[in-house]
Short mmCIF file of C-alpha atoms in Angstrom, two decimals:
data_model
loop_
_atom_site.label_atom_id
_atom_site.label_comp_id
_atom_site.label_asym_id
_atom_site.label_seq_id
_atom_site.Cartn_x
_atom_site.Cartn_y
_atom_site.Cartn_z
CA MET W 1 0.00 0.00 0.00
CA ARG W 2 0.98 3.60 -0.38
CA LYS W 3 2.08 5.39 2.79
CA MET W 4 -0.90 7.73 2.63
CA ASP W 5 -3.26 4.74 2.44
CA THR W 6 -1.86 3.55 5.76
CA VAL W 7 -2.23 7.03 7.23
CA PHE W 8 -5.85 7.33 6.13
CA ILE W 9 -6.71 3.86 7.48
CA GLY W 10 -5.05 4.85 10.77
CA LEU W 11 -7.16 8.01 10.87
CA MET W 12 -10.26 5.97 10.12
CA LEU W 13 -9.39 3.61 12.99
CA PHE W 14 -8.93 6.57 15.33
CA SER W 15 -12.32 7.98 14.38
CA MET W 16 -14.01 4.61 14.97
CA PHE W 17 -12.45 4.32 18.42
CA PHE W 18 -12.98 7.93 19.42
CA GLY W 19 -16.53 8.15 20.72
CA ALA W 20 -18.51 9.30 23.73
CA GLY W 21 -16.52 7.47 26.41
CA ASN W 22 -13.21 8.70 25.01
CA LEU W 23 -14.36 12.28 25.54
CA ILE W 24 -16.12 11.86 28.88
CA PHE W 25 -13.74 9.81 31.03
CA PRO W 26 -10.28 11.46 30.63
CA PRO W 27 -11.30 14.93 31.92
CA PHE W 28 -13.11 13.42 34.91
CA LEU W 29 -10.04 11.29 35.66
CA GLY W 30 -7.91 14.44 35.53
CA ALA W 31 -10.20 16.29 37.93
CA GLU W 32 -10.39 13.37 40.38
CA ALA W 33 -6.73 12.30 40.23
CA GLY W 34 -5.33 15.81 40.75
CA SER W 35 -1.64 15.65 41.63
CA SER W 36 -1.71 11.88 40.98
CA TYR W 37 -2.76 12.62 37.41
CA TRP W 38 0.22 11.21 35.51
CA LEU W 39 0.17 7.90 37.36
CA ALA W 40 -3.59 7.53 36.88
CA MET W 41 -3.37 8.52 33.22
CA ALA W 42 -0.64 5.92 32.66
CA GLY W 43 -3.03 3.22 33.88
CA PHE W 44 -5.84 4.65 31.76
CA ILE W 45 -3.70 4.66 28.61
CA LEU W 46 -2.61 1.07 29.26
CA THR W 47 -6.18 -0.24 28.99
CA GLY W 48 -7.60 2.58 26.86
CA VAL W 49 -4.86 2.51 24.20
CA GLY W 50 -2.42 -0.34 24.83
CA LEU W 51 -5.01 -3.07 25.22
CA PRO W 52 -6.98 -2.21 22.03
CA PHE W 53 -3.65 -2.09 20.17
CA ALA W 54 -2.76 -5.55 21.53
CA VAL W 55 -6.20 -6.88 20.51
CA LEU W 56 -5.75 -5.62 16.92
CA PHE W 57 -2.28 -7.18 16.83
CA ALA W 58 -3.59 -10.52 18.08
CA VAL W 59 -6.49 -10.54 15.63
CA SER W 60 -4.16 -9.77 12.70
CA LEU W 61 -1.82 -12.63 13.66
CA VAL W 62 -4.37 -15.40 13.40
CA LYS W 63 -6.00 -16.62 10.23
CA GLY W 64 -9.72 -16.30 10.86
CA GLY W 65 -9.24 -13.52 13.40
CA VAL W 66 -11.04 -13.40 16.70
CA GLN W 67 -13.40 -16.24 15.78
CA THR W 68 -10.42 -18.60 15.54
CA ILE W 69 -9.02 -17.34 18.84
CA GLY W 70 -12.35 -18.13 20.52
CA ASN W 71 -12.44 -21.56 18.85
CA ARG W 72 -9.36 -22.49 20.86
CA VAL W 73 -11.65 -22.54 23.88
CA HIS W 74 -14.60 -24.13 22.07
CA PRO W 75 -16.53 -23.24 18.88
CA VAL W 76 -19.71 -22.71 20.89
CA PHE W 77 -17.91 -20.39 23.33
CA SER W 78 -16.39 -18.50 20.41
CA THR W 79 -19.74 -17.86 18.76
CA VAL W 80 -21.58 -16.99 21.96
CA PHE W 81 -18.79 -14.73 23.23
CA MET W 82 -18.49 -12.84 19.95
CA VAL W 83 -22.26 -12.49 19.51
CA VAL W 84 -22.51 -11.02 23.02
CA ILE W 85 -19.58 -8.68 22.30
CA TYR W 86 -21.00 -7.47 19.00
CA LEU W 87 -24.48 -6.95 20.39
CA SER W 88 -23.09 -5.07 23.39
CA ILE W 89 -20.74 -2.78 21.50
CA GLY W 90 -23.41 -2.54 18.85
CA PRO W 91 -27.19 -2.07 19.05
CA PHE W 92 -27.77 -2.96 22.71
CA LEU W 93 -25.29 -0.66 24.45
CA ALA W 94 -22.51 1.31 22.79
CA ILE W 95 -24.39 2.58 19.72
CA PRO W 96 -27.41 3.89 21.68
CA ARG W 97 -25.02 5.39 24.26
CA ASN W 98 -23.15 7.31 21.58
CA ALA W 99 -26.34 8.51 19.93
CA ASN W 100 -27.68 9.76 23.26
CA VAL W 101 -24.45 11.54 24.15
CA ALA W 102 -24.45 13.20 20.73
CA TYR W 103 -27.95 14.51 21.50
CA GLU W 104 -27.12 15.52 25.08
CA MET W 105 -24.06 17.52 24.03
CA GLY W 106 -24.76 18.45 20.43
CA LEU W 107 -28.36 19.66 20.56
CA LYS W 108 -29.84 19.70 24.07
CA PRO W 109 -27.74 22.67 25.37
CA PHE W 110 -29.40 24.88 22.75
CA LEU W 111 -32.97 23.90 23.62
CA GLY W 112 -35.17 25.92 25.92
CA THR W 113 -36.49 24.51 29.18
CA GLU W 114 -40.00 24.37 27.74
CA SER W 115 -39.06 22.21 24.78
CA ASN W 116 -40.57 18.78 24.22
CA ALA W 117 -37.41 16.78 24.93
CA ALA W 118 -38.84 13.37 23.96
CA LEU W 119 -40.05 14.58 20.56
CA ILE W 120 -36.80 16.40 19.81
CA LEU W 121 -34.76 13.33 20.79
CA LEU W 122 -36.91 11.30 18.41
CA LEU W 123 -36.32 13.71 15.52
CA PHE W 124 -32.61 13.93 16.29
CA THR W 125 -32.16 10.15 16.32
CA VAL W 126 -34.15 9.79 13.08
CA THR W 127 -31.72 12.14 11.34
CA PHE W 128 -28.65 10.71 13.09
CA PHE W 129 -29.37 7.08 12.22
CA ALA W 130 -30.48 7.89 8.68
CA LEU W 131 -27.00 9.32 8.07
CA VAL W 132 -25.36 6.37 9.86
CA TYR W 133 -27.29 3.94 7.66
CA ALA W 134 -26.35 5.80 4.47
CA VAL W 135 -22.61 5.84 5.24
CA SER W 136 -22.54 2.26 6.58
CA LEU W 137 -24.05 0.84 3.38
CA ASN W 138 -20.71 1.35 1.62
CA PRO W 139 -17.94 0.03 3.90
CA SER W 140 -15.45 0.23 1.03
CA LYS W 141 -15.84 4.02 1.10
CA MET W 142 -15.46 4.36 4.88
CA GLU W 143 -11.77 5.18 4.62
CA LYS W 144 -12.63 8.00 2.21
CA TYR W 145 -15.46 9.43 4.32
CA MET W 146 -13.89 9.04 7.75
CA GLY W 147 -10.15 8.95 7.18
CA ARG W 148 -9.88 11.81 4.69
CA TRP W 149 -12.73 14.15 5.63
CA ILE W 150 -14.39 13.57 8.99
CA THR W 151 -11.36 12.68 11.14
CA PRO W 152 -9.21 15.68 10.13
CA THR W 153 -12.18 17.93 10.91
CA LEU W 154 -12.62 16.26 14.29
CA LEU W 155 -8.91 16.53 15.11
CA LEU W 156 -8.80 20.20 14.11
CA SER W 157 -11.73 20.92 16.44
CA MET W 158 -9.99 19.09 19.28
CA VAL W 159 -6.77 21.03 18.67
CA VAL W 160 -8.64 24.34 18.90
CA LEU W 161 -10.33 23.42 22.20
CA CYS W 162 -7.23 21.95 23.83
CA THR W 163 -4.88 24.71 22.68
CA VAL W 164 -7.14 27.43 24.08
CA GLY W 165 -7.45 25.42 27.28
CA PHE W 166 -3.68 25.13 27.74
CA PHE W 167 -3.19 28.88 27.34
CA LYS W 168 -6.13 30.08 29.44
CA LEU W 169 -6.30 27.47 32.22
CA ASP W 170 -3.33 27.92 34.53
CA ALA W 171 -4.60 26.55 37.86
CA PRO W 172 -2.35 23.90 39.49
CA LEU W 173 -3.50 20.31 39.88
CA GLN W 174 -5.50 19.85 43.07
CA SER W 175 -5.13 17.19 45.77
CA PRO W 176 -6.44 13.81 44.58
CA SER W 177 -9.91 12.70 45.62
CA ALA W 178 -10.31 9.84 48.09
CA THR W 179 -10.44 7.20 45.35
CA TYR W 180 -7.12 8.36 43.88
CA GLN W 181 -5.15 8.98 47.08
CA SER W 182 -3.81 5.44 46.87
CA GLY W 183 -3.63 3.07 43.92
CA ALA W 184 -3.98 5.83 41.31
CA PHE W 185 -2.48 3.63 38.60
CA SER W 186 -4.86 0.72 39.19
CA LYS W 187 -7.83 3.09 39.41
CA GLY W 188 -6.86 4.58 36.04
CA PHE W 189 -6.39 1.05 34.70
CA ILE W 190 -9.99 0.15 35.59
CA GLU W 191 -11.31 3.48 34.29
CA GLY W 192 -9.78 2.61 30.91
CA TYR W 193 -12.35 -0.19 30.64
CA ASN W 194 -15.06 2.45 30.22
CA THR W 195 -13.83 3.46 26.77
CA MET W 196 -14.91 -0.04 25.61
CA ASP W 197 -12.15 0.19 23.00
CA ALA W 198 -10.61 -3.22 23.72
CA LEU W 199 -13.99 -4.83 23.04
CA ALA W 200 -14.49 -2.59 20.02
CA ALA W 201 -11.07 -3.68 18.72
CA LEU W 202 -12.37 -7.24 18.54
CA ALA W 203 -15.00 -5.94 16.12
CA PHE W 204 -12.92 -3.31 14.32
CA GLY W 205 -10.21 -5.84 13.51
CA ILE W 206 -12.31 -7.27 10.69
CA VAL W 207 -13.02 -3.77 9.32
CA ILE W 208 -9.34 -2.77 9.26
CA LEU W 209 -8.18 -6.08 7.77
CA THR W 210 -10.88 -5.80 5.08
CA ALA W 211 -9.79 -2.24 4.25
CA ILE W 212 -6.17 -3.38 3.89
CA GLN W 213 -7.09 -6.46 1.83
CA GLN W 214 -9.11 -4.29 -0.55
CA ARG W 215 -5.81 -2.65 -1.49
CA GLY W 216 -4.40 -5.95 -2.68
CA VAL W 217 -2.59 -7.05 0.50
CA GLN W 218 -3.20 -10.75 1.21
CA ASP W 219 0.02 -12.00 2.83
CA ARG W 220 -0.53 -12.61 6.56
CA LYS W 221 2.73 -10.93 7.64
CA GLN W 222 2.01 -7.86 5.54
CA LEU W 223 -1.54 -7.69 6.91
CA THR W 224 -0.11 -7.71 10.43
CA THR W 225 2.49 -5.07 9.55
CA TYR W 226 -0.02 -2.66 8.03
CA THR W 227 -2.46 -3.27 10.90
CA LEU W 228 0.26 -2.38 13.40
CA LYS W 229 1.12 0.80 11.49
CA ALA W 230 -2.54 1.88 11.37
CA GLY W 231 -2.92 1.00 15.05
CA LEU W 232 0.18 3.01 15.94
CA ILE W 233 -1.26 6.10 14.22
CA ALA W 234 -4.61 5.70 15.96
CA GLY W 235 -2.99 4.92 19.33
CA THR W 236 -0.70 7.95 19.20
CA LEU W 237 -3.60 10.27 18.43
CA LEU W 238 -5.74 8.73 21.18
CA THR W 239 -2.93 9.14 23.71
CA LEU W 240 -2.44 12.81 22.83
CA VAL W 241 -6.17 13.48 23.08
CA TYR W 242 -6.51 11.64 26.42
CA VAL W 243 -3.56 13.48 27.98
CA SER W 244 -4.86 16.84 26.73
CA LEU W 245 -8.43 16.30 27.94
CA GLY W 246 -7.15 14.93 31.26
CA LEU W 247 -5.06 18.04 31.86
CA ILE W 248 -8.04 20.28 31.09
CA GLY W 249 -10.05 18.32 33.63
CA GLY W 250 -7.27 18.57 36.19
CA LYS W 251 -7.05 22.35 35.82
CA MET W 252 -10.84 22.79 35.81
CA ALA W 253 -11.05 21.08 39.22
CA ALA W 254 -9.91 24.35 40.80
CA THR W 255 -13.09 26.08 39.58
CA GLY W 256 -15.54 23.78 41.40
CA SER W 257 -16.82 20.23 41.68
CA PHE W 258 -18.28 18.27 38.77
CA GLU W 259 -20.41 15.14 38.52
CA ASN W 260 -18.84 13.78 35.34
CA GLY W 261 -16.59 14.54 32.40
CA THR W 262 -19.44 15.93 30.34
CA ASP W 263 -20.01 18.68 32.91
CA ILE W 264 -16.30 19.49 32.97
CA LEU W 265 -16.01 19.88 29.22
CA ALA W 266 -19.25 21.86 28.98
CA GLU W 267 -18.05 24.28 31.67
CA ALA W 268 -14.56 24.50 30.20
CA SER W 269 -15.77 25.21 26.65
CA THR W 270 -18.11 27.94 27.85
CA LEU W 271 -15.44 29.45 30.09
CA LEU W 272 -12.86 29.44 27.32
CA LEU W 273 -14.90 30.40 24.26
CA GLY W 274 -18.34 31.47 25.47
CA GLU W 275 -21.32 30.39 23.35
CA ASN W 276 -18.94 29.52 20.52
CA GLY W 277 -17.28 27.07 22.88
CA THR W 278 -20.59 25.36 23.58
CA ALA W 279 -21.22 25.05 19.85
CA LEU W 280 -17.69 23.74 19.23
CA LEU W 281 -18.00 21.13 21.97
CA GLY W 282 -21.37 20.02 20.64
CA PHE W 283 -19.87 19.66 17.18
CA ILE W 284 -16.96 17.59 18.55
CA PHE W 285 -19.25 15.25 20.48
CA THR W 286 -21.64 14.79 17.57
CA LEU W 287 -18.86 14.09 15.08
CA ALA W 288 -17.00 11.73 17.43
CA CYS W 289 -20.14 9.77 18.27
CA PHE W 290 -21.18 9.60 14.63
CA THR W 291 -17.89 8.12 13.44
CA THR W 292 -17.90 5.53 16.23
CA VAL W 293 -21.49 4.51 15.49
CA VAL W 294 -20.68 4.12 11.79
CA GLY W 295 -17.67 1.94 12.67
CA LEU W 296 -19.67 -0.24 15.05
CA THR W 297 -22.59 -0.58 12.64
CA THR W 298 -20.25 -1.61 9.83
CA ALA W 299 -18.44 -4.11 12.05
CA CYS W 300 -21.75 -5.68 13.13
CA GLY W 301 -22.88 -5.86 9.52
CA GLN W 302 -19.73 -7.62 8.40
CA TYR W 303 -19.69 -10.06 11.31
CA PHE W 304 -23.32 -11.16 11.33
CA SER W 305 -23.56 -11.39 7.53
CA LYS W 306 -20.61 -13.84 7.63
CA LEU W 307 -22.02 -15.70 10.62
CA MET W 308 -25.40 -16.06 8.88
CA PRO W 309 -24.74 -16.00 5.10
CA SER W 310 -28.46 -16.14 4.36
CA ILE W 311 -28.76 -12.57 5.71
CA SER W 312 -27.11 -9.90 3.59
CA TYR W 313 -24.81 -7.18 4.89
CA LYS W 314 -27.36 -4.48 4.02
CA THR W 315 -30.10 -6.30 5.92
CA VAL W 316 -27.93 -6.58 9.05
CA VAL W 317 -27.03 -2.89 8.85
CA LEU W 318 -30.73 -2.01 8.59
CA LEU W 319 -31.62 -4.18 11.61
CA VAL W 320 -28.75 -2.77 13.70
CA THR W 321 -29.80 0.76 12.80
CA LEU W 322 -33.47 0.18 13.68
CA ILE W 323 -32.72 -1.53 17.01
CA SER W 324 -30.19 1.15 17.98
CA PHE W 325 -32.65 3.89 17.04
CA THR W 326 -35.35 2.32 19.23
CA LEU W 327 -33.11 1.87 22.27
CA SER W 328 -31.61 5.34 21.90
CA ASN W 329 -35.00 6.84 22.71
CA LEU W 330 -35.07 5.15 26.13
CA GLY W 331 -32.62 7.75 27.47
CA LEU W 332 -28.95 7.78 28.40
CA ASN W 333 -29.34 6.90 32.09
CA GLN W 334 -31.14 3.62 31.35
CA ILE W 335 -28.45 2.62 28.88
CA LEU W 336 -25.55 3.39 31.22
CA LYS W 337 -26.98 1.26 34.04
CA VAL W 338 -25.88 -1.94 32.32
CA SER W 339 -22.52 -0.76 30.96
CA VAL W 340 -20.28 -1.17 34.04
CA PRO W 341 -21.45 -4.72 34.99
CA PHE W 342 -20.93 -5.86 31.44
CA LEU W 343 -17.49 -4.27 31.12
CA VAL W 344 -16.03 -5.73 34.32
CA THR W 345 -17.20 -9.16 33.14
CA ALA W 346 -16.07 -8.98 29.52
CA TYR W 347 -12.72 -7.24 29.89
CA PRO W 348 -10.89 -9.91 31.94
CA LEU W 349 -11.94 -12.60 29.44
CA THR W 350 -10.78 -10.44 26.54
CA ILE W 351 -7.42 -9.72 28.19
CA VAL W 352 -6.81 -13.42 28.89
CA LEU W 353 -7.69 -14.48 25.33
CA VAL W 354 -5.40 -11.84 23.84
CA VAL W 355 -2.44 -12.62 26.11
CA LEU W 356 -2.71 -16.35 25.43
CA THR W 357 -2.74 -15.66 21.68
CA PHE W 358 0.82 -14.33 21.84
CA PHE W 359 2.03 -17.54 23.54
CA ASN W 360 -0.09 -19.99 21.56
CA ARG W 361 2.84 -21.64 19.77
CA PHE W 362 4.28 -22.76 23.12
CA PHE W 363 1.23 -24.82 24.07
CA LYS W 364 1.11 -28.48 23.09
CA ASN W 365 -2.67 -28.47 23.29
CA PRO W 366 -3.99 -24.89 23.15
CA LYS W 367 -7.60 -25.92 23.75
CA LYS W 368 -6.78 -27.21 27.22
CA VAL W 369 -4.85 -24.06 28.13
CA TYR W 370 -7.42 -21.64 26.75
CA GLY W 371 -10.37 -23.56 28.18
CA SER W 372 -8.91 -23.79 31.67
CA ALA W 373 -7.77 -20.14 31.75
CA VAL W 374 -11.13 -18.83 30.52
CA LEU W 375 -13.04 -21.03 32.98
CA PHE W 376 -11.08 -19.82 36.03
CA THR W 377 -11.15 -16.21 34.86
CA GLY W 378 -14.82 -16.30 33.90
CA VAL W 379 -15.99 -17.37 37.35
CA PHE W 380 -14.46 -14.35 39.07
CA ALA W 381 -15.26 -11.97 36.21
CA MET W 382 -18.93 -12.95 36.53
CA MET W 383 -18.74 -12.32 40.27
CA ASP W 384 -17.56 -8.78 39.54
CA GLY W 385 -20.40 -8.32 37.11
CA LEU W 386 -23.01 -9.49 39.61
CA VAL W 387 -21.62 -7.19 42.30
CA ALA W 388 -21.71 -4.29 39.85
CA PHE W 389 -25.38 -5.08 39.24
CA GLY W 390 -25.90 -4.64 42.97
CA LEU W 391 -26.28 -8.29 43.97
CA ASP W 392 -25.01 -9.53 47.34
CA LEU W 393 -22.80 -12.60 46.89
CA GLY W 394 -22.83 -13.47 50.59
CA PRO W 395 -20.06 -15.89 51.64
CA VAL W 396 -18.71 -15.98 48.09
CA GLN W 397 -17.85 -12.29 48.43
CA VAL W 398 -15.44 -13.17 51.25
CA VAL W 399 -13.51 -15.53 48.95
CA LYS W 400 -13.41 -12.85 46.26
CA ASP W 401 -12.16 -10.18 48.67
CA ILE W 402 -9.24 -12.19 50.05
CA LEU W 403 -7.66 -12.64 46.62
CA PRO W 404 -4.60 -10.52 45.76
CA LEU W 405 -5.38 -7.22 44.01
CA SER W 406 -9.06 -7.44 44.96
CA SER W 407 -8.95 -3.89 46.34
CA MET W 408 -7.93 -2.76 42.84
CA GLY W 409 -10.66 -4.70 41.06
CA LEU W 410 -8.08 -7.07 39.60
CA GLN W 411 -8.74 -10.17 41.68
CA TRP W 412 -9.30 -12.18 38.48
CA ILE W 413 -5.57 -12.11 37.67
CA LEU W 414 -4.56 -14.89 40.11
CA PRO W 415 -7.38 -17.24 38.97
CA ALA W 416 -6.35 -16.53 35.36
CA LEU W 417 -2.75 -17.50 36.13
CA VAL W 418 -3.86 -20.61 38.02
CA GLY W 419 -6.18 -21.59 35.19
CA THR W 420 -3.38 -21.14 32.66
CA ALA W 421 -1.01 -23.25 34.79
CA VAL W 422 -3.61 -26.02 35.12
CA GLY W 423 -4.20 -25.94 31.38
CA MET W 424 -0.49 -26.13 30.63
CA PHE W 425 -0.14 -29.09 33.00
CA LEU W 426 -2.97 -30.92 31.23
CA SER W 427 -1.55 -29.85 27.88
CA SER W 428 1.82 -31.43 28.72
CA PHE W 429 0.22 -34.88 28.35
CA SER W 430 -0.72 -34.12 24.75
CA ARG W 431 1.61 -35.07 21.94
CA VAL W 432 1.16 -32.31 19.37
CA HIS W 433 -0.93 -29.30 18.43
CA SER W 434 -4.28 -30.02 16.90
CA PRO W 435 -4.29 -29.71 13.05
CA LEU W 436 -6.20 -26.43 13.29
CA ASP W 437 -3.58 -24.88 15.56
CA GLU W 438 -0.71 -26.07 13.36
CA VAL W 439 -2.28 -24.20 10.44
CA GLU W 440 -2.73 -21.09 12.60
CA VAL W 441 0.89 -21.11 13.75
CA LYS W 442 2.17 -21.34 10.18
CA ALA W 443 -0.22 -18.62 9.01
CA SER W 444 0.82 -16.26 11.77
#
């Protein structure tokens, strides 16, 4: 490929990743972390940038992508896990969340208090999803729409806001809040889950690989190389944006207390640029959410049309759009209630699958290793999810709390290591890789 093709695909990847959560969480982390900002931001970048990059790398290494990685546990697990991931980052959670945030920040600030909010939300989502549907129908043109036009516009808007913020906001970082006074790195690490980018990377992998293959690249090593280059461009831009937004949040903390990152950015934009700042911020949110929704819709269309060949890509895109449109009108608060429980359950499993992928060639029987590691990890990940839903685990909670790193929300790490060790022990009795895994090793 030409160098500019790689750049544009990297910009497209950035725009797909950069949505509502990527705007909301960094400034709030900055305000809460205060003088512990850099340590907390390092943890946030590890899971908000490093982990998605690792997921893309892992997906590009294996012929068949994430579906093959899941098959190393069991084909049924692979299908169920990926269907749940796609539905969650697609029509049942992430897409409606982004559409609602686009409305909350892009249009609602300009409405009067007497306006009919429900009707206006309906009209906004009709327009929003009509445009999403139109762009998503032509995935081959996504790089042109998003990489060459939309993303540069989004980045320019972000540069304006952040540059003005750096020059006009000169307050020092405040003392960290109670949650960041100790374990700032691990707190930032967990906060990075909220971007949902590692889960999105499982879906976006197929979009990026397809975009590269459409330019005539078929060799597995070259696919991996170009994927890494595109990921490096996207990851660098995400890191710069996160650090910039986090610093704005840290400096805004001196002006008062805020409930979330949305409030911080709204106050900062108005303080810095007046009404023009409010309009600029609304434009940034709407554009960022739109590009992410297009990326997620396209990824869902490509995955489900391959999973069920009898249903065309265009039909899947239409169904995803209609379901997302319907759920978007339930309101942002209802959507967000289920996000945290899902994330704390799905992320540990994703991390374990990705890490094992890099060591796959060292396992005599990968299925035993993957199956055991996922089983041990899944039990404690589900416990976290149930607790996040507000359920009382009773005596089981005691077992969970005594595990190392439980205070940091990382108690699943020891079970994951134990499960991997058990799987490797069982694997040692096997003679060779299965035929499927031998093919994967050669292909990677």
